[in-house]
PDB file of C-alpha atoms in Angstrom:
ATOM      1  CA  UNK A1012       6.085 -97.223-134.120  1.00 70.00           C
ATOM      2  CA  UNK A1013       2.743 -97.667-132.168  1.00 76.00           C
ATOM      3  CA  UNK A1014       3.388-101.345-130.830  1.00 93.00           C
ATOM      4  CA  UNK A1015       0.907-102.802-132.870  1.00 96.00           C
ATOM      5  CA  UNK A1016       1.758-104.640-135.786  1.00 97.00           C
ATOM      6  CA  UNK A1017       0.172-105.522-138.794  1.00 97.00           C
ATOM      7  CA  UNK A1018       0.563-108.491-141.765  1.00 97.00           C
ATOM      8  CA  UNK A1019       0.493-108.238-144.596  1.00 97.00           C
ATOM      9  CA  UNK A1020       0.400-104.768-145.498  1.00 96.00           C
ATOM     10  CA  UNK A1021      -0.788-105.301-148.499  1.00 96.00           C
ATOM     11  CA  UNK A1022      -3.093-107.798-150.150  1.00 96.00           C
ATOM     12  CA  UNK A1023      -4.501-108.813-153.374  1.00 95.00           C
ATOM     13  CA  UNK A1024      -6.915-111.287-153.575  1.00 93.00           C
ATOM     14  CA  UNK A1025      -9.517-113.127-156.074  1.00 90.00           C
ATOM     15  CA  UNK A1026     -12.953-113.533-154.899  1.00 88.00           C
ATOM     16  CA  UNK A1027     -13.206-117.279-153.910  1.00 88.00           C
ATOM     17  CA  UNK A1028      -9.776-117.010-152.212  1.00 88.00           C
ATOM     18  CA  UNK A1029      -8.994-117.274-148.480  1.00 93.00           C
ATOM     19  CA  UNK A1030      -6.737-115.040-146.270  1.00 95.00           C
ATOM     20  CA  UNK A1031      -6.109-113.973-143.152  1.00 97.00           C
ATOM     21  CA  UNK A1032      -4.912-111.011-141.670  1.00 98.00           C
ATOM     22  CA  UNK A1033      -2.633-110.569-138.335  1.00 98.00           C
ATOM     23  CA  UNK A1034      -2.524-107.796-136.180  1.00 98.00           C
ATOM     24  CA  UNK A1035      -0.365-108.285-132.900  1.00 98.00           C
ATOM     25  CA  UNK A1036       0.596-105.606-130.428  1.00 97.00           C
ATOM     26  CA  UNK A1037       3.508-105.238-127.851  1.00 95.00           C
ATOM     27  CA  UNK A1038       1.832-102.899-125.446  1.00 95.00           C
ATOM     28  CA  UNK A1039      -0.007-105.545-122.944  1.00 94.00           C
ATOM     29  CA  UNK A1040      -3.617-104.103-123.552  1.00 93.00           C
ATOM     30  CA  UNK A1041      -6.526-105.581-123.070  1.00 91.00           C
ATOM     31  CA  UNK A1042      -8.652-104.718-125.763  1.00 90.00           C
ATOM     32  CA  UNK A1043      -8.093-105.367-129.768  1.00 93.00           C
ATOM     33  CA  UNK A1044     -10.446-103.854-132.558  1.00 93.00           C
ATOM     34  CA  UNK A1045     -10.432-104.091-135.901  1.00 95.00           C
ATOM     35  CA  UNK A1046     -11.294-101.161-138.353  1.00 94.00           C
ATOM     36  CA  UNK A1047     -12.525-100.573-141.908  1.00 95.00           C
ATOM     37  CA  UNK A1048     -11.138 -97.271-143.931  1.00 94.00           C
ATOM     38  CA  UNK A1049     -12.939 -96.954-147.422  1.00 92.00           C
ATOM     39  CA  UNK A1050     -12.078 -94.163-149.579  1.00 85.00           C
ATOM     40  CA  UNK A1051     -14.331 -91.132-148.634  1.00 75.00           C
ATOM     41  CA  UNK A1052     -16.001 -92.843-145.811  1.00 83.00           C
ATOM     42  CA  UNK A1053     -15.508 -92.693-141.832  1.00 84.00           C
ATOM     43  CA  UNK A1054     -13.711 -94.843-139.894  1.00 89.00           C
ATOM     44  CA  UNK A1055     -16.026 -98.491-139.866  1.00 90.00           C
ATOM     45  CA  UNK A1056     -15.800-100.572-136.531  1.00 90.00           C
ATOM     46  CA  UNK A1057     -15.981-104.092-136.952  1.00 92.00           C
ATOM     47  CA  UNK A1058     -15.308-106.036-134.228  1.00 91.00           C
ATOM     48  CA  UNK A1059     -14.268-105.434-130.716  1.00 89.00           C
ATOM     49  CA  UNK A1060     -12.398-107.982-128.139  1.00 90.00           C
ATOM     50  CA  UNK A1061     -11.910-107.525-124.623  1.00 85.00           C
ATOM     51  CA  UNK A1062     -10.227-110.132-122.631  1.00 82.00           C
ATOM     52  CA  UNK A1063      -9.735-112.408-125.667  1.00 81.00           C
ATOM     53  CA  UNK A1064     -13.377-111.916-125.694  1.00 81.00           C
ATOM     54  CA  UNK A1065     -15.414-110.779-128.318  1.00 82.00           C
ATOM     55  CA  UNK A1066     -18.294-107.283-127.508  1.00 78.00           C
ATOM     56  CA  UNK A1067     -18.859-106.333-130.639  1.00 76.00           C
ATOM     57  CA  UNK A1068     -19.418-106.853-133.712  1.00 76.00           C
ATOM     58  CA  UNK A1069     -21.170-103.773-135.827  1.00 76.00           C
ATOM     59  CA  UNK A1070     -22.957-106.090-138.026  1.00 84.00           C
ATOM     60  CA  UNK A1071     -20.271-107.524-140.223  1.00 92.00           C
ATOM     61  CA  UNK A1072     -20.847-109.682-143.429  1.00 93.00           C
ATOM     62  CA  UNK A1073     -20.302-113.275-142.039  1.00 93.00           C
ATOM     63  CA  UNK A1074     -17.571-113.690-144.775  1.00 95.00           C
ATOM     64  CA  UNK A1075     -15.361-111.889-142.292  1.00 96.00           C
ATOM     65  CA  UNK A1076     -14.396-114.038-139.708  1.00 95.00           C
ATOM     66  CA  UNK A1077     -12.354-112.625-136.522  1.00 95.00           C
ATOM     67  CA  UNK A1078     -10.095-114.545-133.899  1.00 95.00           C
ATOM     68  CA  UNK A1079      -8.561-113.721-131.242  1.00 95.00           C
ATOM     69  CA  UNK A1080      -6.423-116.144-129.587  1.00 94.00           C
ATOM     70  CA  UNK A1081      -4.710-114.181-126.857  1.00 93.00           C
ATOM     71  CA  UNK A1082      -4.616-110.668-125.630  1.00 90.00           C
ATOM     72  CA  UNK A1083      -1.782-110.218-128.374  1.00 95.00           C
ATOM     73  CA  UNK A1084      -2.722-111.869-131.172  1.00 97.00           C
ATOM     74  CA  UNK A1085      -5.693-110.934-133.147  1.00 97.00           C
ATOM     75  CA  UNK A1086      -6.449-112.047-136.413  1.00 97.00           C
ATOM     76  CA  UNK A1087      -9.131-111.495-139.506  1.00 97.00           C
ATOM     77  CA  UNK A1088     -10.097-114.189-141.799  1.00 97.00           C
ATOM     78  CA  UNK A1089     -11.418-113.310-145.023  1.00 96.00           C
ATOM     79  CA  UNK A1090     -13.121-115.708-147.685  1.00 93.00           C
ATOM     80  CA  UNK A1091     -15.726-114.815-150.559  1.00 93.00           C
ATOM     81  CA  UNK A1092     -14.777-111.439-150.515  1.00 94.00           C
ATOM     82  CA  UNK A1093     -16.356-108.929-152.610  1.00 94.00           C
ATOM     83  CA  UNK A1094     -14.843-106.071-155.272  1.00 94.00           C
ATOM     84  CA  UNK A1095     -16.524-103.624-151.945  1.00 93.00           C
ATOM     85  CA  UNK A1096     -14.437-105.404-149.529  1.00 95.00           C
ATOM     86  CA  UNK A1097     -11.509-103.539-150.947  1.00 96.00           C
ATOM     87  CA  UNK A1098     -10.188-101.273-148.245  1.00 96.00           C
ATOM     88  CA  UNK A1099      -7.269-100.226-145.304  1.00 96.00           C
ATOM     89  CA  UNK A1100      -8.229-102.609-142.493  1.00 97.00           C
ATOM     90  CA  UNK A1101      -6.787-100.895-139.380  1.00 96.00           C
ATOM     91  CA  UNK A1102      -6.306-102.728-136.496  1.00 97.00           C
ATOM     92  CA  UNK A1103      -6.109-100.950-132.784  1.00 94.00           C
ATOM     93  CA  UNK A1104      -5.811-101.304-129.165  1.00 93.00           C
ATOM     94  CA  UNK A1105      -6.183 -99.903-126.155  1.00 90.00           C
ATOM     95  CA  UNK A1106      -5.595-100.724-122.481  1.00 87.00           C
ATOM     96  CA  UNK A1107      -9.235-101.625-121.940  1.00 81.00           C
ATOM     97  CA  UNK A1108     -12.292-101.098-123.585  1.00 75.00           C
ATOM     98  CA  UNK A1109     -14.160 -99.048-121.240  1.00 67.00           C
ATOM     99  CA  UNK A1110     -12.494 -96.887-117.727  1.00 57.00           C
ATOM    100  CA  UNK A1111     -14.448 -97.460-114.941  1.00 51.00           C
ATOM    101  CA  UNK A1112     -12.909 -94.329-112.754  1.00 53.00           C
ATOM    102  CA  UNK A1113     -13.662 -91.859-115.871  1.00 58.00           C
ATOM    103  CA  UNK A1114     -16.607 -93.536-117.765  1.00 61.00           C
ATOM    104  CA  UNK A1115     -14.935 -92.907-121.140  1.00 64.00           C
ATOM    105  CA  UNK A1116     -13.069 -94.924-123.385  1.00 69.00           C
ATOM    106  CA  UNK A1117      -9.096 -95.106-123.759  1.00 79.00           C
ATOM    107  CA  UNK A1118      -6.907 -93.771-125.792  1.00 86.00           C
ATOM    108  CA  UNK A1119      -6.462 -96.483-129.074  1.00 90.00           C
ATOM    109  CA  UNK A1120      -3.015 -97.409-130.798  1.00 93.00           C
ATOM    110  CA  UNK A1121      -3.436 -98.105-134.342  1.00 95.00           C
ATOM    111  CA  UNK A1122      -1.546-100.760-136.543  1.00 96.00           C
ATOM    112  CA  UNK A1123       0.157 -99.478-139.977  1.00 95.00           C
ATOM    113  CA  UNK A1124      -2.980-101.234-141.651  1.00 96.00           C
ATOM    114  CA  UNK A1125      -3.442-103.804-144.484  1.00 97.00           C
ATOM    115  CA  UNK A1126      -4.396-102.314-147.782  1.00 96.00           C
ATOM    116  CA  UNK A1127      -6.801-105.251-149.464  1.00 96.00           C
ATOM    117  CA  UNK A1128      -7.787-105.552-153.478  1.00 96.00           C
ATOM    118  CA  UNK A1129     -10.368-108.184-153.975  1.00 95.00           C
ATOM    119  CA  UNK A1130     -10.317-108.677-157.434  1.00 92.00           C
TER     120      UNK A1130
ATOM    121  CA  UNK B 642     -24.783 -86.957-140.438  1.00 40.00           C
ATOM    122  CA  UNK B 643     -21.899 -88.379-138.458  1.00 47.00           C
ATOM    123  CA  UNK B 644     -21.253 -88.024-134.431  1.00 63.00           C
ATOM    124  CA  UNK B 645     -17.911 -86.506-135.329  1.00 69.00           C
ATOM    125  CA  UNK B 646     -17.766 -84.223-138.542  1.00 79.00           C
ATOM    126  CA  UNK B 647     -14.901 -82.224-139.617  1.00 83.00           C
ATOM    127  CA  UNK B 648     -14.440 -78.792-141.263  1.00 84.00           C
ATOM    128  CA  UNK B 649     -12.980 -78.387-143.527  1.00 90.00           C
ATOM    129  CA  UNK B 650     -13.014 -81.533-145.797  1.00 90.00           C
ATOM    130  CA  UNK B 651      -9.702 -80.338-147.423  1.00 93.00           C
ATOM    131  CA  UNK B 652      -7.220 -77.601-146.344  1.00 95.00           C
ATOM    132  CA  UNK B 653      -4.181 -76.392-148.115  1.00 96.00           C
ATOM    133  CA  UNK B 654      -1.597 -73.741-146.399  1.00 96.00           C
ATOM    134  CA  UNK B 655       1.747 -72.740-146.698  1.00 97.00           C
ATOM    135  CA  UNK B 656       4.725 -73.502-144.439  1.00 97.00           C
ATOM    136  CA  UNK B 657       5.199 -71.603-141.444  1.00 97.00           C
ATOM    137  CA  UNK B 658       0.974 -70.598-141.136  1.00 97.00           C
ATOM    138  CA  UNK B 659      -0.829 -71.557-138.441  1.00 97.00           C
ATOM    139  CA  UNK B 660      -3.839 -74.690-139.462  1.00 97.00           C
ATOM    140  CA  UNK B 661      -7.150 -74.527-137.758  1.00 96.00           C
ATOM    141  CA  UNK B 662      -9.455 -77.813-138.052  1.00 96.00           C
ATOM    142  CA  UNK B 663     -12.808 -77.993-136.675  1.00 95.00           C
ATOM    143  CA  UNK B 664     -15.063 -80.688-135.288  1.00 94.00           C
ATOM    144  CA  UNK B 665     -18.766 -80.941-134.291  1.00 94.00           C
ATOM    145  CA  UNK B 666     -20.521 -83.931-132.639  1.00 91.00           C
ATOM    146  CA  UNK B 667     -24.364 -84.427-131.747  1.00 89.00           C
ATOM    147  CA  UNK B 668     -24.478 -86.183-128.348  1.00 85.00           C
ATOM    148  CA  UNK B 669     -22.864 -85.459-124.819  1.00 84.00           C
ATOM    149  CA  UNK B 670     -19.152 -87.064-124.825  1.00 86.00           C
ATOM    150  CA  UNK B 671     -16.663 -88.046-121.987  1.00 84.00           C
ATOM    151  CA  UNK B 672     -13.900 -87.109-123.895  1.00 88.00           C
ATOM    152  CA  UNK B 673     -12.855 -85.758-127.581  1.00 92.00           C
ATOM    153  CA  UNK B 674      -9.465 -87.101-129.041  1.00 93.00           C
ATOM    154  CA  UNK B 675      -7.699 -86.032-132.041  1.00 95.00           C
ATOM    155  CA  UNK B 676      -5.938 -88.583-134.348  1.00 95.00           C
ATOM    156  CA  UNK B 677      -4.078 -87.691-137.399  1.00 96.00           C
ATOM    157  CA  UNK B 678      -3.218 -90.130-140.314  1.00 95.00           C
ATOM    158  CA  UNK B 679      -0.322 -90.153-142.924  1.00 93.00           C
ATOM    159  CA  UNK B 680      -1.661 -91.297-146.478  1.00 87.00           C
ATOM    160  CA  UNK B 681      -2.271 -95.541-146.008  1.00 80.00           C
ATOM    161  CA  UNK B 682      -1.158 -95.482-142.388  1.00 86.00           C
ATOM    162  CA  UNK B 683      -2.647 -96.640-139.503  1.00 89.00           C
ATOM    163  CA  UNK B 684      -3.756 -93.588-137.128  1.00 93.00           C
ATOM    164  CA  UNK B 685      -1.831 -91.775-134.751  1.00 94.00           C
ATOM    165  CA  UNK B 686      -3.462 -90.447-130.998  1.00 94.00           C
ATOM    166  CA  UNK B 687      -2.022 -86.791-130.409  1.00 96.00           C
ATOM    167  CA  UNK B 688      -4.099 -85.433-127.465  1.00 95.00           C
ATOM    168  CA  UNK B 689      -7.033 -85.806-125.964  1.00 92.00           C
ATOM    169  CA  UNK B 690      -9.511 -83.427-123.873  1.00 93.00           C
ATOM    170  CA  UNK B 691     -11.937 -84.161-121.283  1.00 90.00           C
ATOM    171  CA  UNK B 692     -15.349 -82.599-121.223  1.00 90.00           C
ATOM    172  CA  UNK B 693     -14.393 -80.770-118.213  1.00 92.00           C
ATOM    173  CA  UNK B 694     -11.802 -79.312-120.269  1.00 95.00           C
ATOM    174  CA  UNK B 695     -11.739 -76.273-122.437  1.00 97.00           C
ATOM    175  CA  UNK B 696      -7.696 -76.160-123.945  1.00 97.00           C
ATOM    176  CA  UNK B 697      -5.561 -78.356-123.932  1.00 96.00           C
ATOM    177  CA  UNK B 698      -1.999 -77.844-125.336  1.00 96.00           C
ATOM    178  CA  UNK B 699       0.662 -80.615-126.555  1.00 95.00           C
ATOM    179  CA  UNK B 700       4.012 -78.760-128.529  1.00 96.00           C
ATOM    180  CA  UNK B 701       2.503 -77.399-131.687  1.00 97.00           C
ATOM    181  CA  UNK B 702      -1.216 -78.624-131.084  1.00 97.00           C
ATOM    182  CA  UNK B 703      -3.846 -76.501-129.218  1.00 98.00           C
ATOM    183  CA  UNK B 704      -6.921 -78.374-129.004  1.00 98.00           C
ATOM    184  CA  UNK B 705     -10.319 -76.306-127.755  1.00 98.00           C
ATOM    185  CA  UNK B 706     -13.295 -77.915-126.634  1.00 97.00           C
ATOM    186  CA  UNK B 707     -16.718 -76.064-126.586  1.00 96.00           C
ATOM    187  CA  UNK B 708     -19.343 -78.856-124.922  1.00 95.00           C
ATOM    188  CA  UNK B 709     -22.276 -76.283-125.220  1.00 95.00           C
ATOM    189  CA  UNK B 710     -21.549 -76.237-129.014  1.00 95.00           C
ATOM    190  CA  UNK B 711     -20.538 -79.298-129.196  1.00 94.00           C
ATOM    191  CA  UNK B 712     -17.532 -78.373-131.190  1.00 95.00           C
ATOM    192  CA  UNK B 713     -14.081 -78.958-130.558  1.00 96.00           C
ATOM    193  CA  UNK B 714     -11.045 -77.264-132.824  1.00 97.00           C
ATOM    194  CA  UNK B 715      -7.203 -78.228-133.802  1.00 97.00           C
ATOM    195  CA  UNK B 716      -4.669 -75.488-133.787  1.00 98.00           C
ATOM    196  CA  UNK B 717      -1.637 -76.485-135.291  1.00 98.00           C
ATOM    197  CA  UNK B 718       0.660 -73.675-135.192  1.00 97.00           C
ATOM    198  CA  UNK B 719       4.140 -72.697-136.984  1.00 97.00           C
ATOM    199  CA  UNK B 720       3.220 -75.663-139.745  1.00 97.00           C
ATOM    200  CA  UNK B 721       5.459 -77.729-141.583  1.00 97.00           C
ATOM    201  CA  UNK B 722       5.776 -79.621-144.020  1.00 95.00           C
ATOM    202  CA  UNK B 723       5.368 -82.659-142.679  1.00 95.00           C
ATOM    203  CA  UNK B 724       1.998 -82.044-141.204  1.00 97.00           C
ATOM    204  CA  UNK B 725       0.680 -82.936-144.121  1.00 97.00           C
ATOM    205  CA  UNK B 726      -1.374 -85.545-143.178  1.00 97.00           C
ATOM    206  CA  UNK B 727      -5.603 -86.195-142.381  1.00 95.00           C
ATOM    207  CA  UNK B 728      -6.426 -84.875-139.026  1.00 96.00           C
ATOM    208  CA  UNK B 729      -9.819 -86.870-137.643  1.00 94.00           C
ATOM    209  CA  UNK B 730     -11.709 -85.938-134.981  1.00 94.00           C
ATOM    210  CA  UNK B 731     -13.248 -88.986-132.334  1.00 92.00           C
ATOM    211  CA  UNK B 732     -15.538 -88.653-129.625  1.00 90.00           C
ATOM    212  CA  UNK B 733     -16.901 -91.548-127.070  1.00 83.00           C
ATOM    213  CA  UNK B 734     -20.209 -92.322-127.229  1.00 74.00           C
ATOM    214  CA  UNK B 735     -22.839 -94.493-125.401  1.00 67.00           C
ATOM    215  CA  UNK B 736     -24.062 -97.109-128.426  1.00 63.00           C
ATOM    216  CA  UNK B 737     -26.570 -99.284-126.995  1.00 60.00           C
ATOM    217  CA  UNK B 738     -25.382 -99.445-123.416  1.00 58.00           C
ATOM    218  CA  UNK B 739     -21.538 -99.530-124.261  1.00 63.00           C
ATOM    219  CA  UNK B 740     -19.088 -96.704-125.166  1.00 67.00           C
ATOM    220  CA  UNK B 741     -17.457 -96.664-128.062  1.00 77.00           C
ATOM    221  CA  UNK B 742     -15.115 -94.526-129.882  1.00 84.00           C
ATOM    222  CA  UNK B 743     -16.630 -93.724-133.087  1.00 86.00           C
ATOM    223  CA  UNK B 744     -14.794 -91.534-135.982  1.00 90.00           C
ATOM    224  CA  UNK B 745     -15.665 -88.430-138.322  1.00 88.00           C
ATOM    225  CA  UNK B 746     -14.232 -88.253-141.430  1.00 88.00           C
ATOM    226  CA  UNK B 747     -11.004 -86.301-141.499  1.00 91.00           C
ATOM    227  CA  UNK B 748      -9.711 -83.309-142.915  1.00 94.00           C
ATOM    228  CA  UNK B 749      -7.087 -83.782-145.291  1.00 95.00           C
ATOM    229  CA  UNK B 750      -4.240 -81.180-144.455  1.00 97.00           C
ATOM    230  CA  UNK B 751      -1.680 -80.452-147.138  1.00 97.00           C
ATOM    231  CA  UNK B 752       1.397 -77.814-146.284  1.00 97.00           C
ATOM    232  CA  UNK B 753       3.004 -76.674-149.467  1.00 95.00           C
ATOM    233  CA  UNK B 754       6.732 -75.739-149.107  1.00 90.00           C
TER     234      UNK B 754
END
């Protein structure tokens, strides 16, 4: 167990449906991401919150939909998906998103992951 | 390419040898970490080396880090089978002003019995 939970861990889903995905983690970080794993493809960022704050987001269709309500809590709201869609979506966390005494970035805990079929 | 790549794509061994796992990046890092992954799992950190660093060690793992070649390695000695797992590389890099942790694509490590 990493500390960071994930729900559901696996998802089917039509195209014009709605869902949302949870991620919550026990570790009091700072800093929540959220991931896309395709088959035969790297590691996709998506979105990155800080502070309940959102930094980043990689370009992400606008059919995902992030929120993060608290430091623990983030969540990913899907609608209109497409057949591509289908993936693991990982999320992680990490004390903070950037150290300021080393310049680097922290180590990241990952969630079990969500396996998503959009049919 | 990718920031982080690894080498080999796929590596098969038998129980007991020792794995090697390779990694090259393009730009000047902070720090390298090594993550591995069981099939449809989330990703697990097992060590990570500075840039001012050259070996690291952690039980089984020996992790190299060569910043003039920009290569880093994974030893994973006395294997077993449950190693087998994917084994991905990730270095921290500046994107636009920020740093972010950005992923190569694994390499999928099977131990036969």
């Amino acid at each position: 167990e990493t500390g960071v939970t994930q729900t559901p861990r696996h998802l089917v889903m039509g195209m014009t449906n709605k869902k949302s995905l949870k991620c919550e983690q026990h570790l009091g970080h700072n800093a929540m991401y959220w991931y896309k794993q395709s088959a035969k493809k790297p590691l996709e960022l998506m979105f990155v919150y800080s502070l309940e704050e959102r930094v980043e987001n990689n370009s992400v269709p606008s059919r995902f939909s992030p929120e993060c309500p608290n430091s623990s809590h983030l969540f990913l709201h899907l609608h209109t998906l497409q057949p591509e869609d289908s993936a693991l979506y990982l999320c992680a966390s990490s004390q903070d998103i950037f150290r300021l005494t080393s310049g680097s970035t922290d180590t990241q805990y990952f969630g079990p992951g969500t396996r998503l079929t959009v049919l | 390419s990718q920031q982080g790549e690894e080498d080999p794509q796929a590596l098969s061994i038998q129980e007991g040898e020792n794995a090697t796992m390779n990694c090259s990046y393009k730009t000047s890092i902070n720090n390298l970490q090594w993550y591995r992954q069981n099939s449809g799992r989330g990703l697990v950190h097992l060590i990570l080396i500075r840039s001012n660093e050259r070996e690291k060690h952690s039980g089984r793992l020996r992790v190299t880090l060569d910043t003039s070649k920009k290569s880093s390695s994974l030893l994973i000695t006395a294997s077993r089978a449950a190693d087998t797992a994917s084994y991905f590389c990730a270095t921290d890099v500046a994107i636009q002003g920020a740093q972010k942790l950005v992923f190569g694509q694994g390499t999928r490590l099977t131990i036969n019995p």
